[in-house]
Amino acid sequence: MTDRDVALLEVSHLSTTFETQRGPLRAVDDVSLQLGAGETLGIVGESGSGKSVLVRSIMNILGRRATISPESRVVFDGRDTRALRMSEARHFWGREIAMVFQDPMTSLNPVRKIGRQIVEPIRFHLGIDERSATERAVSLLDRVGIPEARRRLDEYPHQLSGGMRQRVTIAIAISCEPKLLVADEPTTALDVTVQKQILDLLAELQEELGMSMILITHDLGVVAAYADRIAVMYAGRIVERASAIELFEQTRHPYTEALLRSIPRIEHESHTVLNAIRGRPPDMTARPTGCSFAPRCEHARERCREDDPRLTDDGRGHEYACFFPVSLSTTTTPERTGPAGAPHRSPEGAR
Amino acid sequence: MARMIGLRLLKLVPVLFLVSLATFFIVDLVPGDPARAALGPDATEAQYEAVRQELGLDASLVERYVDWIGSALTGDLGNSLIKPGFTVTELISLALPITLQLAIMGMLIALFVSLPLAIVAAYREGTAVDRFTNGLTAAFISIPGFLAGLLLAYLFVFQPEVPRYAWLALGLAVACGMFLTAARRVGDDLGRNVALWILAGLVAIGVTLLVFANFPSFPRTGFVRLTSERGVLDNLRSAFLPALTISISQIAVFTRLLRSDLIATLQEDFILSAKAKGMTPRHILWREALRPSSFSLITLAGVSFGNAIGGTVIVESIFGIQGVGRLIVNDGVIPGDYPIVQGGVLVIAVFYVVVNLLVDVSYVYLDPRIRRG
Amino acid sequence: MAGTGAAHLRDDADDVVLRVEDLVVEFRTRGNQTVKAVSGISFDARAGETIGLVGESGCGKSTTGRAIMQLPHPTSGSIRFEGAELTGLEGEDLRRLRTRLQMIFQDPISSLNPRRKVRDIVAEGLDIWRSPGDKQQTVDAVLENVGLDPQMVGGRRPHEFSGGQCQRICVARALVMDPSIIICDEPVSALDVSVQAQILNLLKSMKARYGLTLIFIAHDLAVVKNVSDRVVVMYLGKICEVATPDQLFARPRHPYTDLLLASIPVPDPRRGRSERQIVGELPSPIDPPSGCRFRTRCPRAQPICATDEPEIRPIDDDHYVACHFPT
């Protein structure tokens, strides 16, 4: 953890709204976050929780249908990125902050050679000649573990495996030595063994280049192993944020707790009962009043359906947005059913 | 690559064989007797029999086909029945260059207009520019070819001031747009850009005024061959209106198709990732998005080009041009001069097949994923 | 990694409902090469059991699932289902037997016809195979059993539902045929974390209620461990290891299983990341390595692994491994 006073990235009151046929959809709702130099922030959430929209809003790459509210501020390294002049913006994105996307099959242009796709941004941002840019590209590909790097420059993305393609996108992302790398579900489309290779590579590069990292994922295991601090998002908001160890060991928000109890774990015995969360995330165009998680929450009371809990710090850097947080003594002991799967629970939820 | 093209060429042989077969027999099935057509109504039975023999009509169908295709392979498509002394090959070689020039010019005009239009519309999807493009192309699609031709002829030949001032307005609007862009960039520390936009605006004004002052007059009918001693400018003047007529509907469909494909491509992750790399909109549109969006456009352009070679009889009639379309219809089908029909259709079919080959080859160039196998 | 060998198969007396023996599935590519998707695997399933097939993409687990359904017919090998040989069957006989074998897919939304109402989707199999009779009642009962209100959902179309609900509809569509085996091909991997558990619990309770046997195909080891009674680990078209889940995960004997386990990020920050280095990429199934197919990435590989293919052999009580040098 780093000193909050020297935050590299400071996002405050960021809200993003999409115009949809069913009315405005507030995908990100008043989110604030800080990130220190060299720190890794994990953002966990399900699909539709707003985690991807959040970072795309930060990166300013959302399309015309999205509106970022005027009070949103994104300050990076002391500069307000929302007020950047065109000439500044031009060499800011991709150079100071770079991004890696989920699916390496689609995040590289299928009809352009890998060499062009890596050399062009290098030349554009660093203003160096073709030859030195090519040399740099070769050493970058080499660095991210691509064998026969020079030959790859003339190949097209479809000639590489998924893991290799993700290495290429990482090489492109780090080509100008950014201060912050945003990785949006970088391993979701990959196999477990490849996932580990890619995450280890990212962690190594981060240390080597002294980068900060925002790691977005739906996989609690990934953030546990690779993030310093973790923010849990639900329905467009951060509902809990703490250091990785705090979050997993002293979970306070019922949503985080429910998620942890619902995932099958490799260290639990087989046929352990999974405590499924009933229902599903709210319709974002018609958000319920009060806490968004209340309709699915086992601990919800009257107040939760009326008032909106704000994200508050418990004084020790552990924040949560809940009136009735999970008490710290709660421990979850897994139950077990018979080996052939005797009936244990009627299907619940979805109606 | 070369091997692949060779293979494709080889595959063309059976296709062309079938096409020639169909051409020959379908024309043979058309009612009317060629010998009677050649002789006119007053001939005697003996003369009729003689002509039938001379034309080889007494031989069997298969024999006649073998004979015809054999000569066709050497470039001899037979003699015209009605215009004595003319071979079909001569007649086609007079008409084909005109048709080809019109088709190529029409295609170039269509691409020149629709490419930027589609790119701007896709980039500014949902804005006023996009809606304007949508309306314009809708109008272009709904104008039938003959009406477009008559309208253009009326405007450019009889009311030349209208297109002249329209040109002036368009040119000045474009220049204003460039100056506005320059103004918006003032204060940006890349002063170079401001200067470039101002310069572009000045050039646009210059070109506009130059054309405005020397606005060319277009002939109502007739065609000046590229090879005639009257020169290239006269040739272009005579080809402009028919080519523009051909391009009107092409502009509409090309723009709409490319716009929707581009919008789909612009949703792709690699476009997002190019944006995240800080690349400029120009780079993203031209370098990243255009190529993967152009597959359907290329297919359609190939089909349109084939149509323009075979089916421009209306445009040729309006502007009084003796192209392949008029040759087949006016000199072939109507009087029953069947060697002209057979020869003309065969040549058009060959062009269709060749253009399709070019389209296939361009896919290979455009999409590396299909280069294997 | 061999897979050739059948030491882990059990006697027919033990109410084995499905027995796959020496299954081979190969495809031809455009370039006229042969993709060896599945190369001689054997396994069996007892009535009421859940068999987990686990492995990374390209290991042949989904191809195996489809080959059991004869979609397409396997290249060679035998698949016996309730005493009948499936591989030679064609036409009506095959289709009739297939109703007893149902399948659930990864993407529930695209595996439902968007133009049909939920009730019709679920009833479709009945329309074809059963007399009309009390069709309506059967469909409603099944919908209710999978946790959907027939009155509420029957008349709606798939796009009005979330992924989790669509998967429930898929389960209902399978159950209505009164199958004896359901092949679940990655049934939860397209679903959100909070919905996965609902579907897993549903499958478990349906299995108990309808006396089903499940073939559960997945890449997620934790999910497979949670639902399975016996786990088959696959790599590049071969079987590496077969065991009960608790035994397999407590003490993996095949180096590949070991590697897989080390790769899983555990939701426990104190455990940190494993220091294990993972080398290499999956070799091409067009030209798989000789001998043991895992040897190119195996930390324990010796010369013999390149020449001799290891046979599956028992290494512990109900624990089988195909490796020359098990851990």
Short mmCIF file of N, CA and C in Angstrom, two decimals, chain B residues 12 15-24 68 92 96 302 305-307 309-311 324 328 341-357:
data_model
loop_
_atom_site.label_atom_id
_atom_site.label_comp_id
_atom_site.label_asym_id
_atom_site.label_seq_id
_atom_site.Cartn_x
_atom_site.Cartn_y
_atom_site.Cartn_z
N LEU B 12 -12.19 -20.98 -63.75
CA LEU B 12 -13.05 -20.17 -64.62
C LEU B 12 -13.43 -20.92 -65.89
N VAL B 15 -16.72 -22.61 -65.88
CA VAL B 15 -17.76 -21.59 -65.73
C VAL B 15 -18.04 -20.93 -67.08
N LEU B 16 -16.97 -20.54 -67.75
CA LEU B 16 -17.13 -19.87 -69.03
C LEU B 16 -17.75 -20.81 -70.06
N PHE B 17 -17.38 -22.08 -69.96
CA PHE B 17 -17.96 -23.06 -70.90
C PHE B 17 -19.48 -23.09 -70.74
N LEU B 18 -19.92 -23.18 -69.45
CA LEU B 18 -21.37 -23.23 -69.21
C LEU B 18 -22.05 -21.95 -69.68
N VAL B 19 -21.38 -20.81 -69.43
CA VAL B 19 -21.97 -19.53 -69.83
C VAL B 19 -22.15 -19.50 -71.35
N SER B 20 -21.13 -19.94 -72.08
CA SER B 20 -21.22 -19.89 -73.54
C SER B 20 -22.33 -20.82 -74.03
N LEU B 21 -22.43 -21.95 -73.38
CA LEU B 21 -23.47 -22.91 -73.74
C LEU B 21 -24.85 -22.28 -73.56
N ALA B 22 -25.03 -21.69 -72.37
CA ALA B 22 -26.32 -21.07 -72.07
C ALA B 22 -26.62 -19.96 -73.06
N THR B 23 -25.64 -19.11 -73.30
CA THR B 23 -25.81 -17.99 -74.23
C THR B 23 -26.29 -18.51 -75.59
N PHE B 24 -25.58 -19.49 -76.07
CA PHE B 24 -25.85 -19.98 -77.42
C PHE B 24 -27.26 -20.55 -77.53
N TRP B 68 -19.44 -22.38 -83.57
CA TRP B 68 -19.49 -21.01 -83.06
C TRP B 68 -18.43 -20.76 -81.99
N ILE B 92 -18.70 -5.07 -81.70
CA ILE B 92 -18.48 -5.05 -80.25
C ILE B 92 -17.26 -4.22 -79.91
N LEU B 96 -17.69 -1.56 -77.05
CA LEU B 96 -17.19 -1.93 -75.72
C LEU B 96 -16.37 -0.84 -75.02
N GLY B 302 -18.29 -5.02 -57.36
CA GLY B 302 -18.08 -5.96 -58.47
C GLY B 302 -19.37 -6.20 -59.24
N PHE B 305 -20.43 -3.11 -61.17
CA PHE B 305 -19.61 -2.89 -62.36
C PHE B 305 -20.09 -3.80 -63.49
N GLY B 306 -20.36 -5.04 -63.15
CA GLY B 306 -20.90 -5.97 -64.15
C GLY B 306 -22.20 -5.46 -64.73
N ASN B 307 -23.08 -4.96 -63.82
CA ASN B 307 -24.35 -4.41 -64.30
C ASN B 307 -24.13 -3.24 -65.22
N ILE B 309 -21.81 -2.68 -67.21
CA ILE B 309 -21.37 -3.08 -68.54
C ILE B 309 -22.53 -3.67 -69.33
N GLY B 310 -23.36 -4.44 -68.65
CA GLY B 310 -24.43 -5.12 -69.38
C GLY B 310 -25.73 -4.37 -69.45
N GLY B 311 -25.99 -3.58 -68.44
CA GLY B 311 -27.35 -3.10 -68.33
C GLY B 311 -27.54 -1.60 -68.44
N VAL B 324 -22.51 -1.10 -75.63
CA VAL B 324 -22.84 -2.52 -75.77
C VAL B 324 -24.33 -2.77 -75.53
N ILE B 328 -26.74 -4.56 -78.30
CA ILE B 328 -27.45 -5.84 -78.14
C ILE B 328 -28.95 -5.66 -78.36
N VAL B 341 -26.47 -10.71 -80.66
CA VAL B 341 -26.92 -11.01 -79.29
C VAL B 341 -25.99 -12.02 -78.64
N GLN B 342 -25.72 -13.10 -79.37
CA GLN B 342 -24.85 -14.14 -78.80
C GLN B 342 -23.47 -13.59 -78.44
N GLY B 343 -22.88 -12.87 -79.38
CA GLY B 343 -21.53 -12.33 -79.15
C GLY B 343 -21.54 -11.34 -77.99
N GLY B 344 -22.54 -10.42 -78.00
CA GLY B 344 -22.60 -9.39 -76.96
C GLY B 344 -22.77 -10.00 -75.58
N VAL B 345 -23.71 -10.94 -75.49
CA VAL B 345 -23.96 -11.55 -74.17
C VAL B 345 -22.72 -12.31 -73.70
N LEU B 346 -22.04 -12.97 -74.63
CA LEU B 346 -20.85 -13.72 -74.24
C LEU B 346 -19.77 -12.79 -73.68
N VAL B 347 -19.57 -11.67 -74.36
CA VAL B 347 -18.54 -10.72 -73.90
C VAL B 347 -18.89 -10.18 -72.51
N ILE B 348 -20.17 -9.83 -72.33
CA ILE B 348 -20.59 -9.32 -71.02
C ILE B 348 -20.39 -10.38 -69.94
N ALA B 349 -20.74 -11.62 -70.28
CA ALA B 349 -20.58 -12.70 -69.31
C ALA B 349 -19.12 -12.87 -68.92
N VAL B 350 -18.25 -12.79 -69.91
CA VAL B 350 -16.82 -12.91 -69.61
C VAL B 350 -16.38 -11.81 -68.65
N PHE B 351 -16.88 -10.60 -68.88
CA PHE B 351 -16.52 -9.50 -67.99
C PHE B 351 -17.02 -9.76 -66.56
N TYR B 352 -18.26 -10.21 -66.46
CA TYR B 352 -18.81 -10.54 -65.14
C TYR B 352 -17.90 -11.50 -64.40
N VAL B 353 -17.53 -12.56 -65.10
CA VAL B 353 -16.74 -13.61 -64.47
C VAL B 353 -15.37 -13.08 -64.06
N VAL B 354 -14.78 -12.26 -64.93
CA VAL B 354 -13.45 -11.73 -64.62
C VAL B 354 -13.53 -10.76 -63.43
N VAL B 355 -14.57 -9.91 -63.42
CA VAL B 355 -14.70 -8.97 -62.31
C VAL B 355 -14.88 -9.73 -61.00
N ASN B 356 -15.66 -10.81 -61.06
CA ASN B 356 -15.83 -11.60 -59.84
C ASN B 356 -14.52 -12.23 -59.38
N LEU B 357 -13.71 -12.60 -60.34
CA LEU B 357 -12.39 -13.13 -59.99
C LEU B 357 -11.58 -12.05 -59.26
#
